[in-house]
Short mmCIF file of C-alpha atoms and ligand atoms in Angstrom, two decimals:
data_model
loop_
_atom_site.label_atom_id
_atom_site.label_comp_id
_atom_site.label_asym_id
_atom_site.label_seq_id
_atom_site.Cartn_x
_atom_site.Cartn_y
_atom_site.Cartn_z
CA MET A 821 -32.98 48.55 -70.64
CA GLU A 822 -34.83 46.08 -73.20
CA LYS A 823 -36.04 44.44 -70.44
CA ILE A 824 -37.77 48.28 -68.52
CA VAL A 825 -39.17 48.38 -72.71
CA SER A 826 -40.92 45.19 -72.98
CA LEU A 827 -41.90 45.18 -70.04
CA CYS A 828 -43.25 48.85 -70.20
CA LYS A 829 -45.42 48.20 -73.16
CA ARG A 830 -46.52 44.13 -72.01
CA ARG A 831 -47.85 45.48 -68.52
CA GLY A 832 -49.41 48.58 -69.82
CA PHE A 833 -46.89 51.96 -69.83
CA ILE A 834 -45.96 53.41 -72.54
CA PHE A 835 -46.21 52.29 -76.23
CA GLN A 836 -45.51 53.16 -79.38
CA SER A 837 -47.59 56.28 -80.24
CA SER A 838 -49.98 54.58 -83.82
CA GLU A 839 -47.74 51.18 -83.59
CA ILE A 840 -50.13 49.88 -85.71
CA TYR A 841 -49.50 52.15 -88.84
CA GLY A 842 -45.39 51.42 -88.39
CA GLY A 843 -44.93 53.61 -85.25
CA LEU A 844 -44.30 57.83 -85.19
CA ASN A 845 -40.76 58.69 -84.68
CA GLY A 846 -40.43 59.82 -81.50
CA VAL A 847 -44.15 60.20 -80.11
CA TRP A 848 -45.51 58.10 -77.92
CA ASP A 849 -48.39 57.33 -76.22
CA TYR A 850 -49.23 56.20 -71.91
CA GLY A 851 -50.61 53.11 -71.84
CA PRO A 852 -52.99 52.26 -67.84
CA LEU A 853 -50.96 52.02 -66.19
CA GLY A 854 -48.25 55.06 -67.57
CA THR A 855 -51.37 57.52 -66.91
CA GLU A 856 -51.73 56.91 -63.47
CA LEU A 857 -48.72 56.89 -62.62
CA LYS A 858 -47.01 60.03 -65.07
CA ASN A 859 -50.93 61.25 -62.91
CA ASN A 860 -49.19 60.73 -59.60
CA LEU A 861 -46.01 62.42 -60.62
CA LYS A 862 -47.65 65.25 -61.42
CA GLN A 863 -49.81 65.49 -59.17
CA TYR A 864 -47.06 65.31 -56.12
CA TRP A 865 -45.17 68.02 -58.50
CA TRP A 866 -47.98 69.87 -58.18
CA ARG A 867 -48.78 69.42 -54.18
CA VAL A 868 -45.61 70.15 -53.72
CA ILE A 869 -44.78 73.44 -55.82
CA VAL A 870 -47.97 75.01 -55.44
CA ARG A 871 -50.60 74.03 -52.48
CA GLU A 872 -48.41 73.65 -50.26
CA ARG A 873 -46.77 76.82 -50.15
CA ASP A 874 -48.29 80.49 -50.20
CA ASP A 875 -45.84 82.06 -52.39
CA VAL A 876 -46.70 80.39 -55.81
CA VAL A 877 -49.16 79.72 -58.66
CA GLY A 878 -50.88 78.21 -61.44
CA LEU A 879 -51.22 78.91 -64.70
CA ASP A 880 -52.36 76.71 -67.73
CA GLY A 881 -51.71 78.69 -70.95
CA ALA A 882 -52.09 77.53 -74.69
CA ILE A 883 -50.01 75.28 -76.91
CA LEU A 884 -50.54 77.22 -80.07
CA THR A 885 -48.45 79.85 -79.88
CA HIS A 886 -48.24 83.78 -81.80
CA PRO A 887 -44.81 84.06 -83.37
CA ALA A 888 -44.33 86.86 -82.07
CA VAL A 889 -43.14 85.25 -78.78
CA LEU A 890 -40.98 82.95 -79.62
CA LYS A 891 -39.11 86.17 -81.92
CA ALA A 892 -39.22 87.27 -78.65
CA SER A 893 -37.60 84.74 -76.48
CA GLY A 894 -35.14 84.04 -79.61
CA HIS A 895 -36.67 80.38 -80.03
CA VAL A 896 -37.35 81.59 -84.54
CA ASP A 897 -33.96 83.23 -84.64
CA THR A 898 -31.61 80.78 -82.14
CA PHE A 899 -33.86 77.56 -81.38
CA THR A 900 -31.62 75.05 -83.11
CA ASP A 901 -29.65 72.00 -82.62
CA PRO A 902 -26.47 71.28 -85.93
CA MET A 903 -27.92 68.75 -88.79
CA VAL A 904 -25.57 67.48 -90.47
CA ASP A 905 -26.57 64.21 -92.95
CA CYS A 906 -24.79 61.18 -93.77
CA ARG A 907 -23.62 60.69 -97.09
CA THR A 908 -23.11 57.02 -97.76
CA CYS A 909 -26.69 56.17 -95.70
CA LYS A 910 -28.25 59.14 -96.29
CA ALA A 911 -29.46 59.67 -92.36
CA ARG A 912 -29.87 62.99 -90.58
CA LEU A 913 -28.14 63.02 -87.05
CA ARG A 914 -27.48 65.69 -84.13
CA SER A 915 -24.01 66.95 -85.26
CA ASP A 916 -22.70 68.07 -81.96
CA GLN A 917 -23.70 64.08 -80.70
CA LEU A 918 -21.26 62.30 -83.05
CA ALA A 919 -18.50 59.87 -81.49
CA GLU A 920 -15.10 60.61 -83.52
CA LYS A 921 -12.89 58.08 -84.23
CA ASN A 922 -9.38 59.55 -85.15
CA GLY A 923 -10.64 62.72 -84.17
CA VAL A 924 -13.08 62.10 -87.56
CA LYS A 925 -16.36 62.57 -86.81
CA GLN A 926 -18.32 58.60 -87.22
CA CYS A 927 -22.16 57.98 -89.09
CA PRO A 928 -23.92 55.80 -85.73
CA ASN A 929 -25.92 53.53 -88.29
CA CYS A 930 -23.15 53.16 -90.94
CA GLY A 931 -19.39 53.84 -89.70
CA GLY A 932 -19.13 56.69 -92.10
CA LYS A 933 -17.96 59.37 -92.13
CA ASP A 934 -18.82 61.60 -95.58
CA LEU A 935 -20.25 64.07 -93.37
CA THR A 936 -22.00 67.34 -94.86
CA GLU A 937 -20.53 70.30 -92.77
CA ALA A 938 -23.63 71.51 -89.92
CA ARG A 939 -26.11 73.56 -90.04
CA PRO A 940 -28.47 74.74 -88.01
CA PHE A 941 -31.75 72.68 -87.38
CA ASN A 942 -35.12 75.08 -86.39
CA LEU A 943 -36.55 72.76 -83.14
CA MET A 944 -40.18 74.22 -83.25
CA PHE A 945 -42.96 72.95 -84.96
CA GLN A 946 -44.87 75.67 -87.46
CA THR A 947 -48.62 75.44 -88.22
CA GLN A 948 -51.02 78.03 -90.18
CA MET A 949 -53.83 78.92 -87.82
CA GLY A 950 -57.37 79.39 -90.00
CA ALA A 951 -58.56 78.83 -93.35
CA SER A 952 -55.40 80.82 -95.69
CA ALA A 953 -51.93 79.46 -95.50
CA ASP A 954 -49.86 83.19 -95.88
CA PRO A 955 -46.39 83.45 -93.29
CA ALA A 956 -49.14 86.08 -91.28
CA SER A 957 -51.48 82.75 -90.75
CA ILE A 958 -48.15 80.78 -88.98
CA ALA A 959 -47.94 79.28 -85.53
CA TYR A 960 -46.13 76.91 -83.88
CA LEU A 961 -45.82 74.36 -81.36
CA ARG A 962 -45.02 75.89 -77.87
CA PRO A 963 -41.14 74.30 -77.69
CA GLU A 964 -41.78 74.65 -73.41
CA THR A 965 -44.32 75.77 -71.44
CA ALA A 966 -42.71 78.80 -69.66
CA GLN A 967 -43.60 81.39 -72.54
CA SER A 968 -46.37 81.28 -71.39
CA ILE A 969 -45.89 82.19 -67.56
CA PHE A 970 -43.53 85.81 -69.49
CA VAL A 971 -46.34 86.91 -71.81
CA GLN A 972 -49.13 86.52 -68.99
CA PHE A 973 -46.96 87.91 -65.35
CA LYS A 974 -48.72 91.07 -65.65
CA ASN A 975 -52.30 89.29 -66.11
CA VAL A 976 -51.67 87.04 -62.92
CA LEU A 977 -49.67 90.29 -60.74
CA ASP A 978 -52.58 91.73 -61.16
CA VAL A 979 -54.91 88.79 -60.21
CA SER A 980 -53.30 87.02 -57.75
CA ARG A 981 -51.62 89.81 -55.85
CA LYS A 982 -47.98 88.25 -54.43
CA LYS A 983 -45.39 90.52 -52.45
CA LEU A 984 -41.44 88.97 -54.24
CA PRO A 985 -40.30 87.42 -53.32
CA PHE A 986 -42.57 84.55 -56.09
CA GLY A 987 -44.00 81.81 -58.65
CA ILE A 988 -45.74 80.93 -61.71
CA ALA A 989 -46.08 76.92 -62.16
CA GLN A 990 -46.96 75.23 -64.99
CA ILE A 991 -47.60 71.65 -66.31
CA GLY A 992 -47.71 71.10 -69.95
CA LYS A 993 -47.07 69.82 -73.20
CA ALA A 994 -44.42 71.03 -75.47
CA PHE A 995 -42.99 69.86 -78.43
CA ARG A 996 -39.62 70.23 -80.28
CA ASN A 997 -38.95 68.77 -83.37
CA GLU A 998 -35.35 66.89 -82.14
CA ILE A 999 -33.17 65.30 -85.23
CA ASN A 1000 -32.52 62.25 -83.70
CA PRO A 1001 -34.73 60.86 -80.89
CA ARG A 1002 -33.44 58.13 -79.21
CA ASN A 1003 -33.28 57.00 -75.69
CA PHE A 1004 -36.77 55.50 -75.27
CA THR A 1005 -39.64 58.44 -74.59
CA PHE A 1006 -35.90 59.89 -73.10
CA ARG A 1007 -36.32 62.07 -75.62
CA SER A 1008 -39.60 62.75 -77.56
CA ARG A 1009 -41.19 64.88 -80.15
CA GLU A 1010 -43.98 65.89 -78.64
CA PHE A 1011 -43.70 66.43 -74.15
CA GLU A 1012 -44.40 67.39 -71.27
CA GLN A 1013 -42.61 69.35 -68.61
CA MET A 1014 -43.38 70.66 -65.55
CA GLU A 1015 -41.50 74.18 -64.95
CA LEU A 1016 -41.53 77.16 -62.20
CA GLU A 1017 -40.87 80.76 -62.77
CA TYR A 1018 -39.58 82.09 -59.66
CA PHE A 1019 -39.70 86.10 -59.80
CA CYS A 1020 -37.41 88.35 -57.50
CA ARG A 1021 -35.38 90.73 -56.59
CA PRO A 1022 -31.87 90.40 -58.67
CA GLU A 1023 -30.01 90.68 -54.66
CA GLN A 1024 -30.98 87.19 -54.33
CA GLY A 1025 -31.25 85.23 -57.44
CA MET A 1026 -27.76 83.48 -56.73
CA ASP A 1027 -29.04 82.71 -52.71
CA LEU A 1028 -32.26 81.12 -54.93
CA LEU A 1029 -31.48 79.52 -57.13
CA ALA A 1030 -29.35 77.29 -54.94
CA TYR A 1031 -31.94 77.42 -52.76
CA TRP A 1032 -34.25 75.00 -55.64
CA LEU A 1033 -31.06 73.64 -56.47
CA LYS A 1034 -31.73 71.67 -53.21
CA GLU A 1035 -35.69 71.91 -52.63
CA ARG A 1036 -35.33 69.84 -56.42
CA ILE A 1037 -33.18 66.41 -56.03
CA LYS A 1038 -35.54 66.74 -52.28
CA PHE A 1039 -38.52 66.23 -54.62
CA TYR A 1040 -37.14 62.97 -56.39
CA GLU A 1041 -35.57 61.67 -53.71
CA GLU A 1042 -38.94 61.48 -51.67
CA ILE A 1043 -41.08 59.88 -55.52
CA GLY A 1044 -38.32 57.30 -54.26
CA ILE A 1045 -35.38 57.69 -56.90
CA SER A 1046 -32.02 57.29 -55.88
CA ARG A 1047 -29.77 60.22 -54.28
CA LYS A 1048 -27.37 57.63 -55.65
CA ARG A 1049 -28.73 57.63 -59.34
CA LEU A 1050 -28.22 61.83 -59.53
CA HIS A 1051 -25.95 64.29 -60.09
CA ILE A 1052 -25.67 68.15 -59.85
CA LEU A 1053 -24.15 69.52 -63.20
CA ASP A 1054 -22.57 72.63 -62.53
CA VAL A 1055 -22.66 74.32 -66.01
CA PRO A 1056 -20.27 75.91 -66.91
CA GLU A 1057 -19.95 79.68 -68.04
CA LYS A 1058 -18.90 78.63 -71.39
CA GLU A 1059 -21.86 76.26 -72.07
CA ARG A 1060 -24.60 78.14 -71.00
CA ALA A 1061 -26.99 80.40 -72.47
CA PHE A 1062 -25.11 83.89 -72.25
CA TYR A 1063 -28.40 85.19 -69.93
CA SER A 1064 -28.17 83.09 -67.43
CA LYS A 1065 -25.91 83.79 -64.38
CA GLY A 1066 -25.74 80.15 -62.71
CA THR A 1067 -27.24 76.67 -63.76
CA PHE A 1068 -27.10 72.85 -62.84
CA ASP A 1069 -28.83 70.42 -64.68
CA ILE A 1070 -29.68 67.66 -61.81
CA GLU A 1071 -28.78 64.67 -63.65
CA TYR A 1072 -30.32 60.91 -63.37
CA GLU A 1073 -27.79 57.61 -64.12
CA PHE A 1074 -30.56 55.95 -66.33
CA PRO A 1075 -29.02 52.68 -68.11
CA PHE A 1076 -28.50 54.21 -70.88
CA GLY A 1077 -26.14 56.52 -68.98
CA ARG A 1078 -26.38 59.31 -67.28
CA GLN A 1079 -28.73 62.81 -68.54
CA GLU A 1080 -30.78 65.64 -67.74
CA LEU A 1081 -33.64 64.91 -65.69
CA GLU A 1082 -34.46 69.18 -65.37
CA GLY A 1083 -32.65 71.51 -65.20
CA VAL A 1084 -32.48 74.97 -62.86
CA ALA A 1085 -31.36 78.04 -64.03
CA TYR A 1086 -31.12 81.60 -62.81
CA ARG A 1087 -32.07 83.54 -66.04
CA THR A 1088 -32.05 86.73 -65.10
CA ASP A 1089 -34.51 88.97 -66.14
CA TYR A 1090 -33.69 88.07 -69.76
CA ASP A 1091 -37.41 87.78 -70.75
CA LEU A 1092 -39.69 89.72 -69.55
CA GLN A 1093 -36.65 92.50 -70.70
CA GLN A 1094 -37.18 90.29 -74.61
CA HIS A 1095 -41.11 90.84 -73.40
CA ILE A 1096 -41.03 94.39 -72.50
CA LYS A 1097 -38.56 95.55 -75.56
CA THR A 1098 -40.72 92.94 -78.67
CA SER A 1099 -44.09 93.81 -76.84
CA GLY A 1100 -43.62 97.04 -76.10
CA LYS A 1101 -46.36 96.64 -72.33
CA VAL A 1102 -45.50 97.38 -69.47
CA LEU A 1103 -44.81 93.45 -67.82
CA ASP A 1104 -43.04 95.13 -63.98
CA TYR A 1105 -43.37 95.37 -60.29
CA PHE A 1106 -44.38 98.55 -58.42
CA ASP A 1107 -42.08 97.42 -54.98
CA GLU A 1108 -44.87 99.51 -52.15
CA GLU A 1109 -41.66 99.86 -49.88
CA THR A 1110 -39.45 101.21 -51.52
CA LYS A 1111 -42.11 102.76 -54.14
CA GLU A 1112 -39.79 101.62 -56.88
CA ARG A 1113 -40.42 99.53 -60.78
CA VAL A 1114 -38.50 96.46 -60.80
CA VAL A 1115 -38.83 94.40 -64.22
CA PRO A 1116 -37.43 91.04 -61.78
CA HIS A 1117 -35.48 88.50 -62.36
CA VAL A 1118 -36.18 84.48 -62.83
CA VAL A 1119 -34.73 81.70 -61.18
CA GLU A 1120 -36.63 78.49 -63.66
CA PRO A 1121 -36.37 75.08 -62.43
CA SER A 1122 -37.70 73.47 -65.05
CA ALA A 1123 -38.76 69.64 -65.27
CA GLY A 1124 -38.64 66.26 -68.02
CA VAL A 1125 -42.44 65.49 -67.31
CA ASP A 1126 -41.84 62.37 -69.38
CA ARG A 1127 -37.47 62.63 -68.71
CA ALA A 1128 -39.03 61.40 -64.88
CA VAL A 1129 -41.42 59.01 -65.12
CA LEU A 1130 -38.83 57.06 -67.06
CA ALA A 1131 -35.84 57.61 -64.18
CA LEU A 1132 -38.94 56.61 -62.35
CA ILE A 1133 -39.70 52.74 -63.71
CA CYS A 1134 -36.05 52.43 -64.11
CA ASP A 1135 -35.07 53.11 -60.59
CA ALA A 1136 -38.00 50.82 -59.12
CA TYR A 1137 -37.28 47.56 -61.41
CA ASP A 1138 -35.89 44.72 -59.59
CA GLU A 1139 -35.50 40.76 -59.09
CA ASP A 1140 -35.34 39.17 -56.39
CA SER A 1141 -36.74 35.71 -55.42
CA ALA A 1142 -39.57 34.48 -53.73
CA PRO A 1143 -41.36 31.17 -53.56
CA ASP A 1144 -43.58 29.54 -56.15
CA GLU A 1145 -47.10 27.80 -55.49
CA LYS A 1146 -44.80 24.79 -53.73
CA GLY A 1147 -42.85 26.28 -52.21
CA LYS A 1148 -39.57 26.96 -54.24
CA MET A 1149 -37.93 30.19 -55.00
CA GLU A 1150 -38.24 31.63 -58.64
CA THR A 1151 -37.27 34.70 -60.37
CA ARG A 1152 -39.85 38.16 -59.17
CA VAL A 1153 -39.44 40.84 -60.94
CA VAL A 1154 -40.84 43.69 -58.84
CA MET A 1155 -41.66 47.06 -59.39
CA ARG A 1156 -40.19 49.22 -56.24
CA PHE A 1157 -42.08 52.82 -56.66
CA HIS A 1158 -42.37 54.49 -53.97
CA PRO A 1159 -46.31 54.26 -53.35
CA ARG A 1160 -46.93 57.38 -54.29
CA MET A 1161 -46.93 56.79 -56.91
CA ALA A 1162 -47.72 53.39 -57.53
CA PRO A 1163 -50.52 52.71 -60.42
CA ILE A 1164 -52.02 51.36 -58.24
CA LYS A 1165 -51.89 51.68 -54.30
CA CYS A 1166 -54.53 48.65 -53.07
CA ALA A 1167 -55.02 44.64 -54.13
CA VAL A 1168 -57.78 42.99 -53.60
CA PHE A 1169 -57.94 39.63 -53.41
CA PRO A 1170 -60.96 37.03 -52.35
CA LEU A 1171 -59.08 33.70 -51.31
CA LEU A 1172 -61.09 31.83 -53.35
CA ARG A 1173 -63.59 33.10 -56.11
CA ASN A 1174 -65.95 29.86 -56.35
CA LYS A 1175 -67.34 31.03 -52.74
CA GLU A 1176 -69.75 33.41 -53.49
CA ALA A 1177 -69.56 35.31 -49.51
CA LEU A 1178 -65.52 35.40 -50.47
CA VAL A 1179 -66.46 37.76 -53.66
CA ALA A 1180 -69.00 39.96 -52.31
CA LYS A 1181 -66.79 40.30 -48.84
CA ALA A 1182 -64.30 40.91 -51.12
CA ARG A 1183 -66.67 43.96 -53.46
CA GLU A 1184 -66.95 45.62 -50.56
CA VAL A 1185 -63.98 46.21 -49.70
CA GLN A 1186 -63.48 47.23 -52.81
CA ALA A 1187 -65.80 49.58 -52.51
CA LEU A 1188 -64.26 51.06 -49.26
CA LEU A 1189 -61.18 51.53 -50.81
CA ARG A 1190 -62.00 53.05 -54.28
CA PRO A 1191 -62.05 56.46 -52.88
CA HIS A 1192 -58.85 56.97 -51.62
CA MET A 1193 -56.78 55.53 -54.54
CA ASN A 1194 -57.10 53.41 -57.41
CA VAL A 1195 -57.52 49.61 -56.65
CA PHE A 1196 -58.14 46.92 -58.02
CA TYR A 1197 -59.61 44.39 -58.00
CA ASP A 1198 -58.58 40.50 -59.24
CA GLU A 1199 -59.79 37.27 -58.54
CA GLY A 1200 -58.18 34.94 -61.12
CA SER A 1201 -55.62 32.04 -60.43
CA ALA A 1202 -54.14 31.23 -57.97
CA ILE A 1203 -53.16 33.99 -54.76
CA GLY A 1204 -49.93 33.13 -54.81
CA ARG A 1205 -50.33 34.10 -58.64
CA ARG A 1206 -52.04 37.74 -58.09
CA TYR A 1207 -49.19 38.81 -55.28
CA ARG A 1208 -46.60 37.69 -58.76
CA ARG A 1209 -48.36 40.00 -61.22
CA GLN A 1210 -49.18 43.09 -58.61
CA ASP A 1211 -45.30 42.63 -57.70
CA GLU A 1212 -44.56 43.15 -61.42
CA ILE A 1213 -46.77 46.32 -61.70
CA GLY A 1214 -45.80 47.67 -58.77
CA THR A 1215 -48.72 47.66 -56.89
CA PRO A 1216 -47.48 48.59 -52.54
CA PHE A 1217 -50.45 46.52 -50.66
CA GLY A 1218 -51.61 43.77 -51.06
CA VAL A 1219 -55.62 43.48 -49.27
CA THR A 1220 -56.43 39.00 -49.24
CA ILE A 1221 -60.31 38.13 -47.85
CA ASP A 1222 -60.30 34.26 -46.50
CA PHE A 1223 -62.69 32.30 -44.81
CA GLU A 1224 -61.42 34.66 -41.54
CA THR A 1225 -63.06 37.95 -42.65
CA LEU A 1226 -66.12 35.10 -42.77
CA GLY A 1227 -65.67 34.28 -39.11
CA GLU A 1228 -65.80 30.73 -39.53
CA LYS A 1229 -62.06 30.47 -37.54
CA GLY A 1230 -63.65 32.28 -34.16
CA GLU A 1231 -65.72 35.63 -34.43
CA GLU A 1232 -62.57 37.52 -32.90
CA LEU A 1233 -60.98 37.41 -37.04
CA ARG A 1234 -63.63 38.59 -38.48
CA ASP A 1235 -63.42 40.67 -40.66
CA THR A 1236 -60.51 41.42 -41.20
CA VAL A 1237 -57.69 40.66 -43.33
CA THR A 1238 -54.54 40.37 -44.72
CA LEU A 1239 -52.36 43.42 -45.79
CA ARG A 1240 -49.43 42.70 -47.82
CA ASP A 1241 -46.61 44.80 -48.48
CA ARG A 1242 -44.67 44.45 -51.65
CA ASP A 1243 -41.30 44.66 -50.41
CA SER A 1244 -40.75 42.57 -47.81
CA MET A 1245 -44.04 39.42 -48.41
CA LYS A 1246 -44.70 40.47 -44.74
CA GLN A 1247 -48.13 40.18 -43.96
CA GLU A 1248 -50.40 41.21 -41.17
CA ARG A 1249 -53.75 41.14 -40.15
CA VAL A 1250 -56.19 44.32 -39.76
CA ALA A 1251 -59.42 45.07 -38.89
CA ILE A 1252 -61.74 46.21 -42.36
CA LYS A 1253 -62.63 50.05 -41.27
CA ASP A 1254 -59.00 49.70 -40.81
CA LEU A 1255 -57.63 50.37 -44.22
CA PRO A 1256 -58.94 53.56 -45.74
CA GLU A 1257 -56.95 54.83 -42.55
CA ILE A 1258 -53.94 52.64 -42.64
CA ILE A 1259 -52.65 52.61 -45.88
CA SER A 1260 -54.10 56.27 -46.74
CA SER A 1261 -51.50 57.08 -44.04
CA ARG A 1262 -48.43 54.67 -46.49
CA ILE A 1263 -49.23 56.55 -49.57
CA ARG A 1264 -49.49 59.61 -49.21
P1 LIG B 720 -31.50 67.95 -73.90
O1 LIG B 720 -30.21 68.37 -73.55
O2 LIG B 720 -31.39 67.39 -72.90
O3 LIG B 720 -32.10 68.30 -75.04
P2 LIG B 720 -31.96 70.56 -73.10
O4 LIG B 720 -31.46 71.60 -71.76
O5 LIG B 720 -32.58 71.69 -74.33
O6 LIG B 720 -33.02 68.99 -73.13
P3 LIG B 720 -34.74 72.16 -71.41
O7 LIG B 720 -34.80 73.46 -72.77
O8 LIG B 720 -33.24 72.95 -70.20
O9 LIG B 720 -33.60 71.33 -71.93
O10 LIG B 720 -36.04 71.30 -70.70
C1 LIG B 720 -35.74 71.95 -69.86
C2 LIG B 720 -36.52 69.70 -68.83
O11 LIG B 720 -37.35 69.76 -70.52
C3 LIG B 720 -35.48 69.02 -69.85
O12 LIG B 720 -35.39 68.82 -68.30
C4 LIG B 720 -36.15 67.35 -69.87
O13 LIG B 720 -36.47 67.19 -68.55
C5 LIG B 720 -37.04 68.23 -70.75
N1 LIG B 720 -36.83 68.50 -72.02
C6 LIG B 720 -36.67 69.28 -72.56
N2 LIG B 720 -36.17 67.93 -74.54
C7 LIG B 720 -37.04 67.11 -73.72
C8 LIG B 720 -37.11 65.50 -75.23
N3 LIG B 720 -36.94 65.92 -76.20
N4 LIG B 720 -38.29 65.08 -75.24
C9 LIG B 720 -38.19 65.57 -73.58
N5 LIG B 720 -38.27 65.80 -72.77
C10 LIG B 720 -37.28 66.72 -72.90
#
């Protein structure tokens, strides 16, 4: 894991937030490459969940949330983790995550066993709206994106005129005041979620739970996560929320252990019923065929963006060997991102930087590719070194402009370039005009 954390900082995937002031615990900033990776992930999720389907529409809800919403959802009263204090070193700890020795819970910091009784700690961040600081001005930073979907259910239904079953999808920030943020970005206090609430008739709930579990596993495979590191946990009844009739956790084998990437839960009609009860508003669905009103049930695949990004990075990390400039084998760090996810799709290299014609041609190729994908231009240092730098950030394709391109080695090679594949390190000669389509078809 240290190698991955250090590569993330060195190459600009992820930085500690407020680093120059000592860091803000549990909060992270994504650097240039991390931002691209995260965007690729979110865009692909949006594409398969919303754009390529007839039955799902999107929402972009606010982060600041009315306290009544979170009172109705149960978050104000029960969104807690059990917290204990270590009397020896004063650490605040999450009681359900403590290791036990001979049946006694121990502090992971000092090994002390003198711990306070566990008490519930609410994970929500509370803030004040407006100038007065009375209880009526309390607002919360949302702890999940889902609630705005339930609260806007009727508005979205009215404007989209969807028939059951249909879904509302959202990607956005969520905040939880985690007692012990840890494992790099895995458990953060500010993070992003990709959530779908898929509304259905009660009798469809269990089948749709199975359907969405399959779809979500397929998604992780499509973004290049190896199936053998993905696991499905059928959450036993006593560990499920009381209103859930079935929940699966999709877990990934991180270097620090097998941990949850996403929860797929059949939440029955709990959320809508809670908001109906609390707001007194009608949040149901009129069935044209049966002429009946129903409160839809819901199946929710809820994924963490940051956890999926971390899984992508862990899964891509690899070391193999490749020849250096003198043909001697050396260790090569290579991020084997699926081309769909790779932050930079193609690097463009003039063979030599002091040959004007090569540089000019390379700039032309860069301009040709740019509207189609994220391209990186690099003319510094020996070509092998430049390839290596791109391998380390997972760029799947490299284009080199050489003397053949300029027609100096025969007319038939004019305006052709070498296209190098990151994984096989094989090079093919292709015409410049075909590059956009060749590469686009491999990164879609
Ligand atoms: P955990 O048990 O790990 O705290 P959870 O079961 O509370 O997670 P959910 O409430 O089901 O998580 O949230 C849905 C998804 O949001 C999770 O599967 C995860 O990917 C993401 N998520 C939740 N909490 C965090 C966090 N603190 N940091 C990063 N991602 C998170």
